[in-house]
CSV table of C-alpha atoms in Angstrom, one decimal:
chain,number,residue,atom,x,y,z
A,1308,MET,CA,143.0,-2.5,-16.1
A,1309,THR,CA,143.3,-6.2,-15.5
A,1310,ALA,CA,146.8,-7.2,-13.1
A,1311,GLY,CA,148.5,-8.3,-16.4
A,1312,VAL,CA,148.2,-4.4,-18.0
A,1313,ALA,CA,149.4,-3.0,-14.7
A,1314,ARG,CA,153.0,-5.2,-14.8
A,1315,ALA,CA,153.1,-4.5,-19.2
A,1316,ARG,CA,152.8,-0.9,-18.0
A,1317,GLY,CA,156.0,0.1,-14.8
A,1318,THR,CA,158.0,-2.5,-16.7
A,1319,ILE,CA,158.2,-0.2,-21.0
A,1320,ALA,CA,160.4,2.0,-18.8
A,1321,ALA,CA,163.8,-0.6,-19.5
A,1322,MET,CA,162.0,-2.1,-22.5
A,1323,THR,CA,164.6,-1.8,-25.7
A,1324,THR,CA,163.9,-3.6,-29.4
A,1325,GLU,CA,166.7,-5.6,-28.3
A,1326,THR,CA,164.8,-6.4,-25.0
A,1327,THR,CA,161.7,-7.8,-27.3
A,1328,GLY,CA,164.0,-8.8,-30.1
A,1329,THR,CA,162.0,-7.0,-32.2
A,1330,ALA,CA,164.7,-4.7,-34.9
A,1331,ALA,CA,167.4,-2.8,-33.6
A,1332,ARG,CA,168.7,0.4,-34.3
A,1333,ASP,CA,170.9,-0.9,-37.6
A,1334,GLY,CA,167.8,-2.0,-38.7
A,1335,GLU,CA,169.4,-6.3,-37.7
A,1336,PRO,CA,167.2,-8.7,-35.4
A,1337,ARG,CA,168.3,-9.4,-32.1
A,1338,ARG,CA,168.1,-13.4,-31.1
A,1339,GLY,CA,165.7,-14.1,-28.7
A,1340,GLY,CA,163.0,-13.0,-27.8
A,1341,PRO,CA,160.0,-12.9,-30.8
A,1342,ALA,CA,163.3,-12.3,-33.2
A,1343,ASP,CA,163.8,-16.3,-32.7
A,1344,SER,CA,159.9,-17.6,-32.4
A,1345,PRO,CA,159.0,-19.8,-34.3
A,1346,PHE,CA,156.4,-17.1,-36.1
A,1347,VAL,CA,158.8,-15.2,-36.9
A,1348,ARG,CA,161.6,-17.9,-38.3
A,1349,ALA,CA,159.0,-18.9,-40.6
A,1350,CYS,CA,158.5,-15.6,-41.7
A,1351,ARG,CA,162.3,-14.8,-42.6
A,1352,ARG,CA,162.1,-18.9,-44.0
A,1353,GLU,CA,164.5,-20.5,-41.7
A,1354,PRO,CA,163.9,-23.5,-40.2
A,1355,GLY,CA,161.5,-23.9,-36.2
A,1356,PRO,CA,160.1,-26.6,-33.8
A,1357,HIS,CA,156.6,-26.4,-35.8
A,1358,THR,CA,154.3,-24.6,-37.9
A,1359,PRO,CA,153.1,-21.6,-36.1
A,1360,VAL,CA,149.3,-20.5,-36.1
A,1361,TRP,CA,147.5,-18.1,-35.5
A,1362,PHE,CA,144.4,-16.1,-36.5
A,1363,MET,CA,142.8,-13.6,-38.2
A,1364,ARG,CA,140.2,-12.1,-36.2
A,1365,GLN,CA,141.4,-14.4,-33.4
A,1366,ALA,CA,140.5,-11.4,-30.9
A,1367,GLY,CA,136.9,-10.9,-31.5
A,1368,ARG,CA,134.0,-11.3,-31.1
A,1369,SER,CA,134.2,-15.0,-30.8
A,1370,LEU,CA,135.9,-14.7,-27.5
A,1371,PRO,CA,132.9,-14.2,-25.1
A,1372,GLU,CA,136.1,-11.9,-22.1
A,1373,TYR,CA,135.7,-9.8,-25.7
A,1374,ARG,CA,131.8,-8.9,-26.5
A,1375,GLU,CA,132.1,-8.8,-22.0
A,1376,ILE,CA,134.7,-6.2,-22.2
A,1377,ARG,CA,133.1,-4.7,-25.6
A,1378,ALA,CA,129.6,-4.1,-24.2
A,1379,SER,CA,130.1,-0.4,-23.9
A,1380,VAL,CA,133.0,1.0,-25.9
A,1381,ALA,CA,131.9,2.2,-29.4
A,1382,MET,CA,134.3,1.2,-31.8
A,1383,LEU,CA,137.0,3.1,-31.9
A,1384,GLU,CA,137.0,4.2,-28.7
A,1385,SER,CA,138.5,0.9,-28.5
A,1386,CYS,CA,140.4,1.2,-30.9
A,1387,ARG,CA,142.0,4.4,-28.7
A,1388,ARG,CA,142.5,3.0,-25.0
A,1389,PRO,CA,145.8,2.0,-25.2
A,1390,GLU,CA,144.6,-0.9,-21.7
A,1391,LEU,CA,141.7,-1.7,-23.8
A,1392,VAL,CA,143.8,-3.3,-27.0
A,1393,ALA,CA,146.3,-4.4,-24.8
A,1394,GLU,CA,143.8,-6.8,-22.5
A,1395,ILE,CA,142.1,-7.7,-26.0
A,1396,THR,CA,144.1,-8.1,-28.0
A,1397,LEU,CA,146.4,-10.7,-25.5
A,1398,GLN,CA,142.8,-12.4,-24.7
A,1399,PRO,CA,143.3,-15.4,-27.8
A,1400,VAL,CA,146.4,-15.7,-26.8
A,1401,ARG,CA,146.1,-16.8,-23.3
A,1402,ARG,CA,143.4,-18.9,-24.0
A,1403,HIS,CA,144.0,-20.0,-26.6
A,1404,GLY,CA,148.4,-20.3,-26.9
A,1405,VAL,CA,148.7,-18.8,-30.2
A,1406,ASP,CA,152.3,-18.0,-32.0
A,1407,ALA,CA,151.3,-14.6,-32.2
A,1408,ALA,CA,149.4,-12.1,-31.4
A,1409,ILE,CA,147.6,-9.0,-33.7
A,1410,LEU,CA,147.3,-5.8,-32.4
A,1411,PHE,CA,143.4,-5.1,-32.1
A,1412,SER,CA,143.0,-1.7,-34.2
A,1413,ASP,CA,140.6,-1.2,-37.2
A,1414,ILE,CA,142.0,-0.8,-40.9
A,1415,VAL,CA,140.3,3.3,-40.5
A,1416,VAL,CA,142.0,3.7,-37.8
A,1417,PRO,CA,144.8,5.3,-39.2
A,1418,VAL,CA,142.7,7.6,-41.2
A,1419,ALA,CA,140.0,9.7,-38.6
A,1420,ALA,CA,143.9,10.4,-37.5
A,1421,ALA,CA,144.2,12.1,-40.9
A,1422,GLY,CA,141.4,14.4,-40.1
A,1423,VAL,CA,138.4,12.2,-41.6
A,1424,ASP,CA,135.6,12.3,-40.3
A,1425,LEU,CA,133.9,8.8,-40.0
A,1426,ASP,CA,133.0,6.1,-37.3
A,1427,ILE,CA,132.6,2.3,-37.9
A,1428,VAL,CA,129.0,1.6,-37.2
A,1429,ALA,CA,127.5,-2.3,-36.0
A,1430,GLY,CA,126.5,-4.2,-38.3
A,1431,THR,CA,127.7,-2.3,-41.6
A,1432,GLY,CA,131.4,-1.2,-40.9
A,1433,PRO,CA,133.6,2.4,-41.5
A,1434,VAL,CA,131.2,4.9,-41.9
A,1435,VAL,CA,132.4,7.7,-44.3
A,1436,ALA,CA,130.3,11.4,-43.2
A,1437,GLU,CA,131.2,12.8,-46.3
A,1438,PRO,CA,132.6,10.1,-49.1
A,1439,VAL,CA,136.1,11.0,-50.9
A,1440,ARG,CA,135.7,12.1,-54.6
A,1441,THR,CA,136.7,15.2,-55.6
A,1442,ALA,CA,140.9,17.5,-55.4
A,1443,GLU,CA,139.5,19.1,-52.3
A,1444,ASP,CA,138.6,16.2,-50.4
A,1445,VAL,CA,142.1,13.9,-50.7
A,1446,GLU,CA,144.1,17.5,-50.0
A,1447,ARG,CA,141.6,17.3,-46.4
A,1448,ILE,CA,143.8,13.4,-46.0
A,1449,ARG,CA,146.8,15.2,-44.0
A,1450,PRO,CA,149.7,14.0,-43.0
A,1451,ILE,CA,149.7,11.4,-39.8
A,1452,THR,CA,152.7,11.4,-36.7
A,1453,ARG,CA,152.9,9.3,-33.8
A,1454,ASP,CA,151.5,12.5,-31.4
A,1455,ASP,CA,148.5,11.6,-34.3
A,1456,VAL,CA,148.2,7.7,-32.5
A,1457,SER,CA,150.2,8.0,-29.5
A,1458,TYR,CA,147.3,5.5,-27.8
A,1459,VAL,CA,148.7,3.2,-31.1
A,1460,ASP,CA,152.3,3.2,-30.2
A,1461,GLU,CA,151.9,3.5,-26.4
A,1462,ALA,CA,149.2,0.0,-27.0
A,1463,VAL,CA,151.6,-1.7,-28.7
A,1464,ARG,CA,154.6,-0.8,-26.2
A,1465,LEU,CA,152.2,-2.3,-23.4
A,1466,LEU,CA,151.8,-5.4,-25.5
A,1467,VAL,CA,155.5,-5.7,-26.8
A,1468,ALA,CA,156.4,-5.9,-22.1
A,1469,GLU,CA,153.9,-7.9,-21.7
A,1470,LEU,CA,154.6,-11.3,-24.4
A,1471,GLY,CA,157.6,-11.8,-24.0
A,1472,ASP,CA,158.8,-13.8,-25.8
A,1473,THR,CA,155.5,-13.8,-27.9
A,1474,PRO,CA,155.8,-11.6,-31.4
A,1475,LEU,CA,153.6,-8.8,-31.9
A,1476,ILE,CA,151.3,-8.0,-35.0
A,1477,GLY,CA,150.9,-5.2,-36.3
A,1478,PHE,CA,148.9,-3.7,-39.0
A,1479,ALA,CA,147.1,-1.7,-41.3
A,1480,GLY,CA,144.7,-1.8,-44.6
A,1481,ALA,CA,146.3,-1.4,-47.8
A,1482,PRO,CA,145.9,2.1,-50.1
A,1483,PHE,CA,142.9,0.9,-52.0
A,1484,THR,CA,140.6,-0.9,-50.0
A,1485,LEU,CA,141.2,2.1,-47.9
A,1486,ALA,CA,140.2,4.1,-50.9
A,1487,SER,CA,137.2,2.2,-51.3
A,1488,TYR,CA,136.1,3.3,-48.3
A,1489,LEU,CA,136.9,6.4,-48.8
A,1490,VAL,CA,135.2,6.8,-52.0
A,1491,GLU,CA,132.2,4.7,-51.6
A,1492,GLY,CA,130.9,6.2,-48.1
A,1493,GLY,CA,131.0,3.1,-46.5
A,1494,PRO,CA,131.4,-1.2,-47.7
A,1495,SER,CA,130.7,-1.9,-51.1
A,1496,ARG,CA,129.6,-5.7,-52.6
A,1497,THR,CA,130.5,-3.8,-56.6
A,1498,HIS,CA,132.6,-0.7,-55.2
A,1499,ALA,CA,131.1,0.6,-58.2
A,1500,LYS,CA,132.3,4.3,-57.3
A,1501,THR,CA,135.6,3.2,-56.2
A,1502,LYS,CA,136.0,1.7,-60.3
A,1503,ALA,CA,134.4,5.1,-61.9
A,1504,LEU,CA,136.8,7.3,-60.2
A,1505,MET,CA,139.9,4.8,-60.7
A,1506,TYR,CA,138.5,4.2,-64.8
A,1507,GLY,CA,138.3,7.4,-65.2
A,1508,GLU,CA,140.2,9.8,-63.8
A,1509,PRO,CA,143.4,7.7,-62.6
A,1510,GLU,CA,145.8,11.2,-62.2
A,1511,LEU,CA,142.5,12.1,-59.0
A,1512,TRP,CA,143.1,7.7,-58.5
A,1513,HIS,CA,146.6,8.3,-57.9
A,1514,ALA,CA,147.0,10.7,-55.5
A,1515,LEU,CA,144.2,9.6,-53.8
A,1516,CYS,CA,146.4,6.0,-53.7
A,1517,GLY,CA,149.7,8.1,-53.0
A,1518,ARG,CA,148.1,9.4,-49.9
A,1519,LEU,CA,147.4,7.0,-48.6
A,1520,ALA,CA,149.8,4.6,-48.6
A,1521,GLU,CA,151.6,7.7,-46.9
A,1522,VAL,CA,149.5,7.7,-43.6
A,1523,THR,CA,149.5,4.0,-43.9
A,1524,LEU,CA,153.9,3.9,-44.0
A,1525,ALA,CA,153.9,6.1,-40.7
A,1526,PHE,CA,151.3,3.5,-39.5
A,1527,LEU,CA,153.0,1.3,-39.9
A,1528,ARG,CA,155.7,3.1,-38.9
A,1529,VAL,CA,154.9,4.0,-35.5
A,1530,GLN,CA,154.0,0.1,-34.5
A,1531,VAL,CA,157.3,-0.4,-35.8
A,1532,ASP,CA,159.8,1.5,-33.8
A,1533,ALA,CA,157.1,1.1,-30.7
A,1534,GLY,CA,157.9,-2.9,-30.7
A,1535,VAL,CA,156.6,-5.2,-32.9
A,1536,SER,CA,157.7,-8.0,-34.7
A,1537,ALA,CA,155.8,-8.1,-37.9
A,1538,VAL,CA,153.3,-6.2,-39.5
A,1539,GLN,CA,150.7,-7.3,-42.0
A,1540,LEU,CA,149.3,-5.0,-44.5
A,1541,PHE,CA,145.6,-6.1,-45.2
A,1542,ASP,CA,144.2,-5.4,-49.2
A,1543,SER,CA,140.8,-6.9,-47.7
A,1544,TRP,CA,138.8,-6.1,-51.8
A,1545,ALA,CA,141.7,-6.4,-54.3
A,1546,GLY,CA,140.6,-9.7,-55.4
A,1547,ALA,CA,138.0,-7.6,-56.8
A,1548,LEU,CA,140.7,-6.1,-59.4
A,1549,SER,CA,141.7,-7.9,-62.6
A,1550,GLU,CA,145.7,-8.6,-62.2
A,1551,ALA,CA,146.1,-5.9,-65.6
A,1552,ASP,CA,143.7,-3.2,-63.1
A,1553,TYR,CA,145.8,-4.6,-59.6
A,1554,ARG,CA,148.6,-3.7,-61.9
A,1555,ARG,CA,148.0,-0.7,-62.2
A,1556,TYR,CA,146.1,1.5,-60.1
A,1557,VAL,CA,147.0,-0.1,-56.7
A,1558,LEU,CA,150.6,-2.2,-55.8
A,1559,PRO,CA,152.4,0.9,-57.2
A,1560,HIS,CA,150.6,1.6,-54.0
A,1561,SER,CA,151.1,-1.0,-52.2
A,1562,THR,CA,154.5,-1.2,-53.7
A,1563,ALA,CA,155.2,1.7,-51.4
A,1564,VAL,CA,154.5,1.0,-48.1
A,1565,LEU,CA,156.3,-2.3,-48.2
A,1566,SER,CA,159.1,-1.1,-49.7
A,1567,GLY,CA,159.4,1.6,-46.9
A,1568,LEU,CA,159.2,-0.5,-44.4
A,1569,ALA,CA,162.8,-3.0,-46.0
A,1570,ASP,CA,164.8,-1.5,-43.0
A,1571,ALA,CA,162.5,-1.6,-41.3
A,1572,GLY,CA,164.2,-5.4,-39.7
A,1573,VAL,CA,160.7,-6.5,-39.6
A,1574,PRO,CA,158.9,-9.5,-41.6
A,1575,ARG,CA,156.7,-7.9,-44.1
A,1576,ILE,CA,153.1,-9.9,-44.8
A,1577,HIS,CA,150.5,-8.5,-47.8
A,1578,PHE,CA,147.3,-10.7,-47.4
A,1579,GLY,CA,143.6,-10.0,-49.4
A,1580,VAL,CA,140.2,-11.9,-50.5
A,1581,GLY,CA,139.6,-13.2,-53.7
A,1582,THR,CA,143.3,-13.2,-54.5
A,1583,GLY,CA,144.0,-16.4,-56.0
A,1584,GLU,CA,144.5,-14.7,-60.0
A,1585,LEU,CA,147.0,-11.7,-57.4
A,1586,LEU,CA,149.1,-13.7,-56.2
A,1587,GLY,CA,152.0,-13.5,-58.4
A,1588,ALA,CA,151.6,-9.7,-58.3
A,1589,MET,CA,151.2,-8.8,-54.8
A,1590,GLY,CA,153.9,-10.6,-54.1
A,1591,GLU,CA,156.3,-8.0,-56.3
A,1592,ALA,CA,154.5,-5.2,-54.0
A,1593,GLY,CA,158.1,-6.2,-51.6
A,1594,ALA,CA,156.2,-9.0,-48.8
A,1595,ASP,CA,158.2,-11.4,-47.4
A,1596,VAL,CA,154.9,-13.5,-46.5
A,1597,VAL,CA,152.0,-13.8,-49.0
A,1598,GLY,CA,148.6,-14.7,-46.9
A,1599,VAL,CA,146.9,-16.5,-49.1
A,1600,ASP,CA,142.7,-17.1,-48.8
A,1601,TRP,CA,141.0,-20.5,-48.7
A,1602,ARG,CA,140.4,-21.2,-52.6
A,1603,THR,CA,143.8,-21.3,-53.3
A,1604,PRO,CA,146.0,-24.3,-52.2
A,1605,LEU,CA,149.2,-23.7,-51.1
A,1606,ASP,CA,151.3,-25.2,-52.9
A,1607,ALA,CA,149.5,-23.8,-56.2
A,1608,ALA,CA,150.0,-20.3,-54.5
A,1609,THR,CA,153.9,-21.4,-53.8
A,1610,ARG,CA,154.4,-21.3,-57.8
A,1611,ARG,CA,152.4,-18.8,-58.5
A,1612,ILE,CA,154.4,-16.4,-55.6
A,1613,GLY,CA,157.8,-18.2,-56.6
A,1614,PRO,CA,160.1,-19.7,-54.4
A,1615,ASP,CA,161.6,-16.7,-52.0
A,1616,LYS,CA,158.7,-15.8,-50.6
A,1617,ALA,CA,156.5,-17.7,-46.8
A,1618,VAL,CA,153.0,-18.9,-47.3
A,1619,GLN,CA,150.6,-18.0,-44.7
A,1620,GLY,CA,146.8,-19.7,-44.5
A,1621,ASN,CA,144.6,-21.2,-45.3
A,1622,LEU,CA,141.4,-23.1,-43.6
A,1623,ASP,CA,138.8,-21.8,-44.7
A,1624,PRO,CA,137.4,-20.0,-41.9
A,1625,CYS,CA,133.7,-22.1,-42.3
A,1626,VAL,CA,135.5,-24.8,-41.6
A,1627,LEU,CA,135.4,-24.6,-38.2
A,1628,PHE,CA,131.8,-25.7,-38.3
A,1629,ALA,CA,131.6,-29.0,-39.3
A,1630,PRO,CA,133.0,-31.6,-36.9
A,1631,TRP,CA,135.7,-32.3,-35.7
A,1632,PRO,CA,137.1,-35.2,-37.7
A,1633,VAL,CA,136.6,-33.3,-40.6
A,1634,VAL,CA,138.6,-29.8,-38.7
A,1635,GLU,CA,141.0,-32.2,-38.8
A,1636,ALA,CA,141.4,-33.6,-42.0
A,1637,GLU,CA,141.7,-30.5,-43.8
A,1638,VAL,CA,144.0,-29.2,-41.1
A,1639,ARG,CA,146.6,-31.4,-42.7
A,1640,ARG,CA,145.7,-31.0,-45.8
A,1641,ILE,CA,146.7,-27.6,-45.3
A,1642,LEU,CA,149.7,-28.8,-43.6
A,1643,ASP,CA,150.7,-30.9,-46.5
A,1644,GLN,CA,149.9,-28.5,-48.9
A,1645,GLY,CA,152.0,-26.1,-46.9
A,1646,ARG,CA,155.3,-27.8,-47.3
A,1647,ALA,CA,155.7,-26.7,-50.7
A,1648,ALA,CA,156.6,-23.5,-49.4
A,1649,PRO,CA,160.4,-22.1,-47.9
A,1650,GLY,CA,157.9,-20.7,-44.6
A,1651,HIS,CA,154.6,-21.4,-43.8
A,1652,VAL,CA,152.4,-19.6,-41.5
A,1653,PHE,CA,149.4,-21.5,-40.0
A,1654,ASN,CA,145.9,-19.0,-40.6
A,1655,LEU,CA,142.7,-19.6,-41.6
A,1656,GLY,CA,141.8,-17.9,-45.1
A,1657,HIS,CA,140.1,-15.2,-44.0
A,1658,GLY,CA,139.6,-13.9,-40.5
A,1659,VAL,CA,137.6,-15.9,-37.8
A,1660,LEU,CA,133.7,-15.5,-38.1
A,1661,PRO,CA,131.7,-14.4,-34.9
A,1662,GLU,CA,129.9,-17.9,-33.9
A,1663,THR,CA,133.2,-19.7,-34.2
A,1664,ASP,CA,133.3,-22.1,-31.3
A,1665,PRO,CA,136.3,-20.6,-28.9
A,1666,ASP,CA,137.6,-24.2,-28.4
A,1667,VAL,CA,137.7,-25.3,-31.3
A,1668,LEU,CA,140.5,-22.9,-32.3
A,1669,THR,CA,141.9,-24.3,-29.4
A,1670,ARG,CA,142.3,-27.1,-31.1
A,1671,VAL,CA,143.4,-26.4,-34.0
A,1672,VAL,CA,146.4,-24.9,-33.1
A,1673,ALA,CA,147.1,-27.6,-30.6
A,1674,LEU,CA,146.7,-29.8,-33.5
A,1675,VAL,CA,149.2,-28.0,-35.7
A,1676,HIS,CA,151.3,-28.1,-33.6
A,1677,ASP,CA,151.5,-32.0,-32.7
A,1678,LEU,CA,151.3,-32.6,-36.0
A,1679,SER,CA,154.1,-30.5,-37.1
A,1680,ALA,CA,156.5,-31.0,-34.1
A,1681,ARG,CA,160.2,-30.9,-36.0
A,1682,PRO,CA,164.4,-31.3,-34.5
A,1683,VAL,CA,165.2,-27.1,-35.6
A,1684,GLU,CA,168.0,-29.2,-37.1
A,1685,GLN,CA,166.1,-30.7,-40.0
A,1686,GLY,CA,163.6,-27.8,-41.0
A,1687,ARG,CA,161.4,-28.2,-43.8
């Protein structure tokens, strides 16, 4: 156990949602702490001292301290050890000075807790022992409670106590992406089996996604109740669909998750890859912030999403391998385009690649803060 995590454990008993600045019992955010952070203010389309920045997959293989701590621990096991989760989550906050932490976990953690036999295989990803193909398979996915993921509850409480004014983002996988893993049996480039079920047995498809929406909502509720300041719903593979199919087969279930958190008092972020043509529909699902990958400029994305949503993104992760003048120019471009939105959270257009030099990420954080610094009263 690190000294920081040990201190966090000792303060949990005294912690309340009011002292952390996250959602209070009446559903309203308390001022001070994470609720007044640049990140949460941007999510709520409020002015702040600078554009906040964090990176998807900021905790992970790009950090030598992460590789060291994970050397002998399997992925799923690492997600079930609260003190390890806390330490990994804190590593990029210490190193980079990002404006938010994101809980270290994996999108398949809740479905494993729901009884699905799966493993995360190094170099492959989630592998499901018995893919879901029938109504009986769907019925075996049971609802989850806090007790099923008590390790997540404990990890969030450790982190909230340790992070102080830095907000913690909770996260989960969206029903479509989870369904794709379960139907395919693992990662897929074509999602052929997923689409075959979706088109050929729509009733079974909606039953599966409905069950996964319930599991996902319960998983996010545990995180909110434990003190996260925001949540992000990842629909990694939604970009494989047309807008018509997204609206028919996916939107109702993502909406069920996001609208189910409408009273939670925390910002909701929704992100997918290759979703430029889906941004308008994704904006209707109930999020406060829509994540945009690197393919769509943020000003164009804002026009598609609408004026009542903040945006998050969207530096191409591969730009980080270019010479620094190129990185700086791209950061400037994204900040300029982000001004078209009523709120902007700077991020990558997808996750940090494992080969990324962490020092470049640290420099990007400092650059974003420097270029976007402004008196709060001037707003955007």
